[in-house]
Amino acid sequence: MTTTAARPMTARLGYVDNLRILLTVLVLAHHSALTYGALPMWYWAEPSESLSGLALMAFVVANQLWFMGFFFLLSGLFVPGSVDRKGPGAFARDRIVRLGIPLVVFWLVARPVLSLPTWPARQAQGESFLTFWFTAGDPGPMWFVEVLLVVSLGYAAFRALRARSAARRGVLSGAAGLSGAADGVVREAAARPVTFRMVAGLVAALTLVTFVWRLAVPLGTYWTGVGLPTPAYLPQYVLLFVVGLLAARRGWLTTLTVRQGRVALIVAIVGVGPALGASALASAPDAGVLALVAQSLVENVVAVGAALGLLVLFRERFSGQPAWARFAAQHSFAVYVIHPLVLVGVAVLLSPLVVPAGLKFLVLLALSVPLCWGAAYLLRRVPGVARVL
């Protein structure tokens, strides 16, 4: 009996790029909801405790359960093939350019501009504008780029060490060296169907690691040194990035069945309510261990279910890419980088508008989505920018 190795993905997959577009729009919606909801954690906030403000807060909490972890999974899908083509060293240099430069530019330019509303108060305390410029605010949503750069470089280092180990074994074994075992190429595993047992094992692993991690890094922790607003979710981000790596190497995307996708999506949707309830219980001052375990379990059920369900749904129903989708996918990373400037600028212009929080959220989002893609298009036309964004 022979098996066919699953090659790592090297070509773009339309439905994966379409998922990136969806998630990028969700990022804009997430931060628009933070602008007007009952959870004011954004550069410009007009918090509301009204019913619609509370609904926006619930939307933010529900999003947080899964969508950034899914971003990391999608980001991991094309990494193995990229390392195969370029080698670990060239891949690492490329990641530093493609992720590091936007991170540094955002830190030096966009971050202080977004923090300008706090300048009068800091000036009144005797702070110089130069000190303000280099210390005010944090990288905001660029924390994702920061963490993605770290895990990508970690994978490149792993591949480099693995290749070096293989080379040493090849030197010690002349036959292996002659057969090419020391060429540093990772051998792909045979395609293996995804089973519900594998999915349950992933959820169990995520639950255990998340629970243990949150004993030291509880929800609500903020790491000021690196500007990471959600370090409590780091296990989900890292493990789902690894799942993306393995899915690419082992061909899992093609082996997921429609039934698995349907069940996963239903479970994720049904699980949102219990996940919000578990979060409320676990946030109580007297929350016990069982409440923390339940919270970790239900939110990871939602995260994994949403990821698997949407992957299958988009693979089966939304795999085509008309011209507008190709345009949107090509500019989605640039949109992610610049969207805080657009959202805050539009929100400032809308500040005199007195309407319910929910309606203002919809107006902000409706205006900002096309403006973000338009600004991204113009920015990428600047010579050299498209190389990075």
Tab-separated table of C-alpha atoms in Angstrom:
chain	number	residue	atom	x	y	z
A	1	MET	CA	0.000	0.000	0.000
A	2	THR	CA	1.397	3.412	-0.960
A	3	THR	CA	0.602	6.825	0.442
A	4	THR	CA	0.947	10.196	-1.197
A	5	ALA	CA	2.758	12.896	0.716
A	6	ALA	CA	0.845	16.097	1.299
A	7	ARG	CA	2.882	18.932	-0.126
A	8	PRO	CA	3.026	22.212	1.802
A	9	MET	CA	0.922	24.946	0.231
A	10	THR	CA	2.856	27.249	-2.055
A	11	ALA	CA	0.031	28.700	-4.164
A	12	ARG	CA	-2.614	31.084	-2.905
A	13	LEU	CA	-5.951	29.524	-2.049
A	14	GLY	CA	-8.874	31.743	-2.952
A	15	TYR	CA	-11.025	30.756	-0.003
A	16	VAL	CA	-8.197	31.365	2.483
A	17	ASP	CA	-7.657	34.855	1.068
A	18	ASN	CA	-11.419	35.421	1.259
A	19	LEU	CA	-11.288	34.447	4.933
A	20	ARG	CA	-8.521	36.992	5.452
A	21	ILE	CA	-10.797	39.657	3.974
A	22	LEU	CA	-13.610	38.646	6.325
A	23	LEU	CA	-11.340	38.712	9.360
A	24	THR	CA	-9.892	42.091	8.380
A	25	VAL	CA	-13.401	43.549	8.177
A	26	LEU	CA	-14.114	41.959	11.564
A	27	VAL	CA	-11.050	43.741	12.966
A	28	LEU	CA	-12.518	47.049	11.794
A	29	ALA	CA	-15.891	46.106	13.287
A	30	HIS	CA	-14.202	45.068	16.548
A	31	HIS	CA	-12.445	48.403	16.965
A	32	SER	CA	-15.517	50.347	15.845
A	33	ALA	CA	-17.446	48.553	18.601
A	34	LEU	CA	-14.737	49.491	21.103
A	35	THR	CA	-15.189	53.116	20.031
A	36	TYR	CA	-18.861	53.264	21.026
A	37	GLY	CA	-19.495	50.264	23.270
A	38	ALA	CA	-19.403	49.839	27.031
A	39	LEU	CA	-15.802	48.626	26.858
A	40	PRO	CA	-13.791	51.756	25.929
A	41	MET	CA	-10.386	50.285	25.061
A	42	TRP	CA	-9.457	52.204	21.921
A	43	TYR	CA	-7.548	55.347	20.950
A	44	TRP	CA	-10.793	57.317	20.588
A	45	ALA	CA	-13.760	56.211	22.676
A	46	GLU	CA	-17.265	57.517	23.253
A	47	PRO	CA	-18.452	54.839	25.699
A	48	SER	CA	-22.129	54.095	26.091
A	49	GLU	CA	-23.874	52.119	28.819
A	50	SER	CA	-27.065	51.953	26.760
A	51	LEU	CA	-28.527	48.692	25.522
A	52	SER	CA	-26.763	49.058	22.180
A	53	GLY	CA	-23.512	49.939	23.979
A	54	LEU	CA	-23.782	46.748	26.016
A	55	ALA	CA	-24.552	44.788	22.835
A	56	LEU	CA	-21.389	46.191	21.254
A	57	MET	CA	-19.428	45.087	24.308
A	58	ALA	CA	-20.856	41.565	23.991
A	59	PHE	CA	-19.891	41.582	20.302
A	60	VAL	CA	-16.308	42.496	21.241
A	61	VAL	CA	-16.078	39.748	23.873
A	62	ALA	CA	-17.554	37.146	21.500
A	63	ASN	CA	-15.113	38.165	18.756
A	64	GLN	CA	-12.178	37.894	21.103
A	65	LEU	CA	-12.980	34.251	21.750
A	66	TRP	CA	-11.887	33.145	18.294
A	67	PHE	CA	-11.057	35.625	15.565
A	68	MET	CA	-7.446	36.509	16.366
A	69	GLY	CA	-6.605	32.876	17.017
A	70	PHE	CA	-8.060	32.105	13.584
A	71	PHE	CA	-5.855	34.854	12.129
A	72	PHE	CA	-2.799	33.049	13.521
A	73	LEU	CA	-3.978	29.725	12.095
A	74	LEU	CA	-4.392	31.241	8.623
A	75	SER	CA	-1.012	32.942	8.938
A	76	GLY	CA	0.650	29.602	9.635
A	77	LEU	CA	-0.748	27.891	6.549
A	78	PHE	CA	1.758	29.234	4.022
A	79	VAL	CA	4.801	29.396	6.293
A	80	PRO	CA	6.171	25.836	5.755
A	81	GLY	CA	6.104	26.174	1.979
A	82	SER	CA	7.771	29.589	2.196
A	83	VAL	CA	10.586	28.183	4.357
A	84	ASP	CA	10.958	25.255	1.937
A	85	ARG	CA	11.432	27.619	-1.010
A	86	LYS	CA	13.606	30.269	0.601
A	87	GLY	CA	15.390	28.432	3.384
A	88	PRO	CA	15.153	29.426	7.075
A	89	GLY	CA	17.614	32.314	6.830
A	90	ALA	CA	16.057	34.031	3.828
A	91	PHE	CA	12.578	33.419	5.236
A	92	ALA	CA	13.576	35.059	8.538
A	93	ARG	CA	15.032	38.090	6.733
A	94	ASP	CA	11.873	38.396	4.651
A	95	ARG	CA	9.663	38.251	7.764
A	96	ILE	CA	11.733	40.947	9.438
A	97	VAL	CA	11.200	43.175	6.399
A	98	ARG	CA	7.523	42.370	5.832
A	99	LEU	CA	6.496	42.462	9.493
A	100	GLY	CA	9.252	44.338	11.287
A	101	ILE	CA	9.262	47.466	9.114
A	102	PRO	CA	5.476	48.086	9.409
A	103	LEU	CA	5.748	47.499	13.155
A	104	VAL	CA	8.572	50.036	13.555
A	105	VAL	CA	6.924	52.623	11.287
A	106	PHE	CA	3.623	52.284	13.141
A	107	TRP	CA	5.455	52.687	16.445
A	108	LEU	CA	7.377	55.775	15.329
A	109	VAL	CA	4.636	57.520	13.352
A	110	ALA	CA	1.075	56.242	13.760
A	111	ARG	CA	1.224	55.463	17.499
A	112	PRO	CA	2.109	59.000	18.664
A	113	VAL	CA	-0.317	60.560	16.164
A	114	LEU	CA	-3.125	58.411	17.561
A	115	SER	CA	-2.113	59.442	21.086
A	116	LEU	CA	-2.206	63.206	20.378
A	117	PRO	CA	-5.447	63.721	22.383
A	118	THR	CA	-3.418	62.900	25.529
A	119	TRP	CA	-0.686	65.444	24.736
A	120	PRO	CA	-2.252	68.477	26.542
A	121	ALA	CA	-2.458	66.557	29.834
A	122	ARG	CA	1.123	65.314	29.539
A	123	GLN	CA	2.333	68.769	28.557
A	124	ALA	CA	0.675	70.181	31.674
A	125	GLN	CA	2.786	67.749	33.696
A	126	GLY	CA	5.936	69.261	32.221
A	127	GLU	CA	6.661	66.566	29.662
A	128	SER	CA	8.491	67.539	26.491
A	129	PHE	CA	6.927	66.819	23.110
A	130	LEU	CA	9.917	64.665	22.166
A	131	THR	CA	9.416	62.469	25.236
A	132	PHE	CA	5.694	62.275	24.482
A	133	TRP	CA	6.347	61.253	20.876
A	134	PHE	CA	8.487	58.272	21.821
A	135	THR	CA	6.618	57.095	24.920
A	136	ALA	CA	2.914	57.817	24.441
A	137	GLY	CA	0.505	55.032	23.641
A	138	ASP	CA	1.220	51.488	22.532
A	139	PRO	CA	1.329	49.553	19.251
A	140	GLY	CA	-2.410	48.920	19.417
A	141	PRO	CA	-3.525	46.260	16.919
A	142	MET	CA	0.057	45.873	15.714
A	143	TRP	CA	0.562	43.514	18.657
A	144	PHE	CA	-0.623	40.847	16.201
A	145	VAL	CA	2.236	41.649	13.824
A	146	GLU	CA	4.623	41.655	16.780
A	147	VAL	CA	3.574	38.198	17.987
A	148	LEU	CA	3.383	36.829	14.439
A	149	LEU	CA	6.964	37.967	13.820
A	150	VAL	CA	8.138	36.189	16.985
A	151	VAL	CA	6.425	32.874	16.211
A	152	SER	CA	7.505	33.005	12.558
A	153	LEU	CA	11.139	33.537	13.538
A	154	GLY	CA	10.753	30.753	16.081
A	155	TYR	CA	9.616	28.377	13.351
A	156	ALA	CA	12.496	29.460	11.101
A	157	ALA	CA	14.937	28.752	13.941
A	158	PHE	CA	13.348	25.333	14.462
A	159	ARG	CA	13.743	24.497	10.776
A	160	ALA	CA	17.351	25.702	10.763
A	161	LEU	CA	18.215	23.567	13.791
A	162	ARG	CA	16.433	20.597	12.275
A	163	ALA	CA	18.347	20.983	9.015
A	164	ARG	CA	21.642	21.277	10.916
A	165	SER	CA	20.834	18.149	12.917
A	166	ALA	CA	19.988	16.276	9.720
A	167	ALA	CA	23.252	17.454	8.168
A	168	ARG	CA	25.239	16.187	11.143
A	169	ARG	CA	23.520	12.819	10.915
A	170	GLY	CA	24.299	12.763	7.205
A	171	VAL	CA	28.002	13.416	7.864
A	172	LEU	CA	28.100	10.594	10.383
A	173	SER	CA	26.305	8.252	7.973
A	174	GLY	CA	27.884	8.268	4.548
A	175	ALA	CA	24.941	6.509	2.961
A	176	ALA	CA	22.530	9.064	4.321
A	177	GLY	CA	24.695	11.877	3.059
A	178	LEU	CA	24.863	10.395	-0.436
A	179	SER	CA	21.110	9.820	-0.533
A	180	GLY	CA	20.376	13.469	0.203
A	181	ALA	CA	19.021	13.031	3.733
A	182	ALA	CA	21.174	15.937	4.846
A	183	ASP	CA	19.788	18.434	2.349
A	184	GLY	CA	17.743	20.176	5.030
A	185	VAL	CA	14.409	19.481	3.348
A	186	VAL	CA	11.668	18.494	5.749
A	187	ARG	CA	10.007	15.259	4.712
A	188	GLU	CA	6.244	15.620	4.492
A	189	ALA	CA	3.955	13.250	6.330
A	190	ALA	CA	1.297	11.339	4.427
A	191	ALA	CA	-2.086	13.078	4.268
A	192	ARG	CA	-4.142	11.986	7.237
A	193	PRO	CA	-7.887	12.571	7.507
A	194	VAL	CA	-8.992	14.851	10.305
A	195	THR	CA	-11.182	13.029	12.813
A	196	PHE	CA	-13.488	14.294	15.523
A	197	ARG	CA	-11.119	12.645	17.998
A	198	MET	CA	-8.258	14.802	16.726
A	199	VAL	CA	-10.424	17.919	17.057
A	200	ALA	CA	-11.407	16.936	20.603
A	201	GLY	CA	-7.738	16.373	21.426
A	202	LEU	CA	-6.890	19.858	20.144
A	203	VAL	CA	-9.647	21.403	22.261
A	204	ALA	CA	-8.464	19.446	25.321
A	205	ALA	CA	-4.854	20.542	24.815
A	206	LEU	CA	-5.887	24.168	24.344
A	207	THR	CA	-8.090	24.012	27.435
A	208	LEU	CA	-5.357	22.559	29.648
A	209	VAL	CA	-2.641	24.959	28.486
A	210	THR	CA	-4.983	27.958	28.675
A	211	PHE	CA	-6.115	27.084	32.201
A	212	VAL	CA	-2.565	26.640	33.504
A	213	TRP	CA	-1.357	29.778	31.721
A	214	ARG	CA	-4.158	31.899	33.173
A	215	LEU	CA	-3.253	30.968	36.701
A	216	ALA	CA	-0.271	33.265	36.120
A	217	VAL	CA	-1.718	35.515	33.385
A	218	PRO	CA	-5.425	36.026	34.102
A	219	LEU	CA	-7.876	37.670	31.734
A	220	GLY	CA	-7.542	41.440	31.794
A	221	THR	CA	-3.752	41.343	32.098
A	222	TYR	CA	-1.982	43.928	29.935
A	223	TRP	CA	1.724	43.710	29.115
A	224	THR	CA	2.806	47.322	28.829
A	225	GLY	CA	6.385	46.573	27.809
A	226	VAL	CA	5.350	45.007	24.516
A	227	GLY	CA	1.885	46.559	24.240
A	228	LEU	CA	0.114	43.202	24.304
A	229	PRO	CA	-3.535	43.717	25.345
A	230	THR	CA	-4.589	40.056	25.508
A	231	PRO	CA	-1.672	37.947	26.792
A	232	ALA	CA	-4.178	35.601	28.445
A	233	TYR	CA	-4.955	34.308	24.932
A	234	LEU	CA	-1.340	33.615	23.967
A	235	PRO	CA	-1.724	29.801	24.241
A	236	GLN	CA	-4.547	29.925	21.704
A	237	TYR	CA	-2.564	32.166	19.352
A	238	VAL	CA	0.578	30.047	19.441
A	239	LEU	CA	-1.104	26.638	19.303
A	240	LEU	CA	-3.412	27.615	16.446
A	241	PHE	CA	-0.404	28.974	14.545
A	242	VAL	CA	1.185	25.553	15.016
A	243	VAL	CA	-2.048	23.929	13.806
A	244	GLY	CA	-1.763	26.058	10.671
A	245	LEU	CA	1.798	24.806	10.135
A	246	LEU	CA	0.732	21.177	10.561
A	247	ALA	CA	-2.389	21.603	8.431
A	248	ALA	CA	-0.244	22.871	5.558
A	249	ARG	CA	2.294	20.078	5.909
A	250	ARG	CA	-0.230	17.259	6.315
A	251	GLY	CA	-2.939	18.350	3.915
A	252	TRP	CA	-5.633	18.727	6.562
A	253	LEU	CA	-7.555	21.440	4.731
A	254	THR	CA	-8.493	19.033	1.962
A	255	THR	CA	-9.430	16.186	4.295
A	256	LEU	CA	-11.925	18.158	6.389
A	257	THR	CA	-15.389	16.932	5.467
A	258	VAL	CA	-18.517	18.992	4.929
A	259	ARG	CA	-20.143	17.197	7.856
A	260	GLN	CA	-17.245	18.083	10.139
A	261	GLY	CA	-17.434	21.701	9.059
A	262	ARG	CA	-21.178	21.868	9.594
A	263	VAL	CA	-20.989	20.300	13.048
A	264	ALA	CA	-18.068	22.526	14.051
A	265	LEU	CA	-19.838	25.706	12.967
A	266	ILE	CA	-23.064	24.778	14.761
A	267	VAL	CA	-21.142	23.962	17.935
A	268	ALA	CA	-19.285	27.283	17.719
A	269	ILE	CA	-22.461	29.310	17.258
A	270	VAL	CA	-24.308	27.506	20.054
A	271	GLY	CA	-21.248	27.825	22.287
A	272	VAL	CA	-21.056	31.629	22.132
A	273	GLY	CA	-23.770	32.096	24.770
A	274	PRO	CA	-22.268	29.655	27.284
A	275	ALA	CA	-18.823	31.147	26.595
A	276	LEU	CA	-20.054	34.657	27.446
A	277	GLY	CA	-21.703	33.278	30.592
A	278	ALA	CA	-18.566	31.389	31.594
A	279	SER	CA	-16.492	34.548	31.098
A	280	ALA	CA	-18.841	36.463	33.398
A	281	LEU	CA	-18.654	33.744	36.068
A	282	ALA	CA	-14.874	33.437	35.823
A	283	SER	CA	-14.488	37.211	36.160
A	284	ALA	CA	-16.217	37.220	39.545
A	285	PRO	CA	-13.898	37.892	42.527
A	286	ASP	CA	-14.774	34.553	44.141
A	287	ALA	CA	-14.519	32.485	40.950
A	288	GLY	CA	-13.273	29.000	41.685
A	289	VAL	CA	-11.149	26.575	39.718
A	290	LEU	CA	-14.164	24.957	38.057
A	291	ALA	CA	-15.309	28.315	36.666
A	292	LEU	CA	-11.840	28.930	35.187
A	293	VAL	CA	-11.733	25.450	33.646
A	294	ALA	CA	-15.229	25.896	32.201
A	295	GLN	CA	-14.241	29.249	30.733
A	296	SER	CA	-11.106	27.828	29.103
A	297	LEU	CA	-13.037	24.854	27.724
A	298	VAL	CA	-16.019	26.682	26.250
A	299	GLU	CA	-14.051	29.498	24.656
A	300	ASN	CA	-11.674	27.043	22.967
A	301	VAL	CA	-14.632	24.995	21.734
A	302	VAL	CA	-15.883	28.190	20.095
A	303	ALA	CA	-12.445	29.066	18.710
A	304	VAL	CA	-11.745	25.658	17.179
A	305	GLY	CA	-15.326	25.192	15.981
A	306	ALA	CA	-15.417	28.585	14.280
A	307	ALA	CA	-12.055	27.998	12.594
A	308	LEU	CA	-12.924	24.543	11.244
A	309	GLY	CA	-16.469	25.515	10.301
A	310	LEU	CA	-15.458	28.629	8.395
A	311	LEU	CA	-12.595	26.857	6.624
A	312	VAL	CA	-14.993	24.246	5.258
A	313	LEU	CA	-17.775	26.751	4.526
A	314	PHE	CA	-15.486	29.027	2.518
A	315	ARG	CA	-13.779	26.106	0.796
A	316	GLU	CA	-17.144	24.777	-0.400
A	317	ARG	CA	-19.109	27.986	-0.995
A	318	PHE	CA	-16.754	30.971	-1.260
A	319	SER	CA	-13.618	29.734	-2.975
A	320	GLY	CA	-13.927	31.925	-6.077
A	321	GLN	CA	-12.212	35.278	-6.282
A	322	PRO	CA	-13.768	37.903	-8.537
A	323	ALA	CA	-11.737	41.020	-9.275
A	324	TRP	CA	-12.966	42.896	-6.194
A	325	ALA	CA	-12.004	39.994	-3.906
A	326	ARG	CA	-8.522	39.759	-5.428
A	327	PHE	CA	-8.143	43.509	-4.897
A	328	ALA	CA	-9.367	43.273	-1.299
A	329	ALA	CA	-7.072	40.342	-0.516
A	330	GLN	CA	-4.052	42.059	-2.045
A	331	HIS	CA	-4.559	45.100	0.184
A	332	SER	CA	-5.833	43.417	3.361
A	333	PHE	CA	-2.529	43.562	5.262
A	334	ALA	CA	-2.094	47.238	4.419
A	335	VAL	CA	-5.668	47.824	5.643
A	336	TYR	CA	-4.835	46.083	8.911
A	337	VAL	CA	-1.803	48.327	9.455
A	338	ILE	CA	-3.448	51.668	8.649
A	339	HIS	CA	-7.006	51.109	9.874
A	340	PRO	CA	-6.510	52.733	13.316
A	341	LEU	CA	-5.691	56.069	11.659
A	342	VAL	CA	-8.764	55.853	9.427
A	343	LEU	CA	-11.125	54.703	12.183
A	344	VAL	CA	-10.003	57.370	14.635
A	345	GLY	CA	-10.088	60.085	11.965
A	346	VAL	CA	-13.636	59.220	10.924
A	347	ALA	CA	-14.760	58.854	14.571
A	348	VAL	CA	-13.437	62.325	15.385
A	349	LEU	CA	-15.390	63.753	12.442
A	350	LEU	CA	-18.518	61.910	13.613
A	351	SER	CA	-18.159	63.034	17.247
A	352	PRO	CA	-20.756	65.872	16.941
A	353	LEU	CA	-23.330	63.343	15.687
A	354	VAL	CA	-25.802	62.494	18.473
A	355	VAL	CA	-27.386	59.113	17.712
A	356	PRO	CA	-27.594	55.759	19.540
A	357	ALA	CA	-24.289	53.930	19.933
A	358	GLY	CA	-25.361	51.051	17.709
A	359	LEU	CA	-26.291	53.336	14.826
A	360	LYS	CA	-23.093	55.342	15.176
A	361	PHE	CA	-21.135	52.084	15.099
A	362	LEU	CA	-22.779	51.142	11.794
A	363	VAL	CA	-22.090	54.578	10.291
A	364	LEU	CA	-18.444	54.458	11.355
A	365	LEU	CA	-17.977	50.960	9.946
A	366	ALA	CA	-19.787	51.718	6.681
A	367	LEU	CA	-17.596	54.763	6.060
A	368	SER	CA	-14.325	53.249	7.255
A	369	VAL	CA	-14.289	49.983	5.279
A	370	PRO	CA	-14.132	51.591	1.798
A	371	LEU	CA	-11.890	54.396	3.083
A	372	CYS	CA	-9.415	51.878	4.509
A	373	TRP	CA	-9.150	49.937	1.262
A	374	GLY	CA	-8.910	53.150	-0.742
A	375	ALA	CA	-6.148	54.485	1.498
A	376	ALA	CA	-4.352	51.138	1.340
A	377	TYR	CA	-4.479	51.206	-2.466
A	378	LEU	CA	-2.999	54.718	-2.610
A	379	LEU	CA	-0.334	53.863	-0.040
A	380	ARG	CA	0.779	50.755	-1.897
A	381	ARG	CA	1.249	52.796	-5.057
A	382	VAL	CA	4.092	54.662	-3.349
A	383	PRO	CA	7.358	53.185	-4.681
A	384	GLY	CA	8.714	50.485	-2.364
A	385	VAL	CA	5.675	50.311	-0.090
A	386	ALA	CA	4.118	47.301	-1.820
A	387	ARG	CA	7.318	45.368	-1.055
A	388	VAL	CA	6.433	45.665	2.630
A	389	LEU	CA	2.643	45.967	2.626
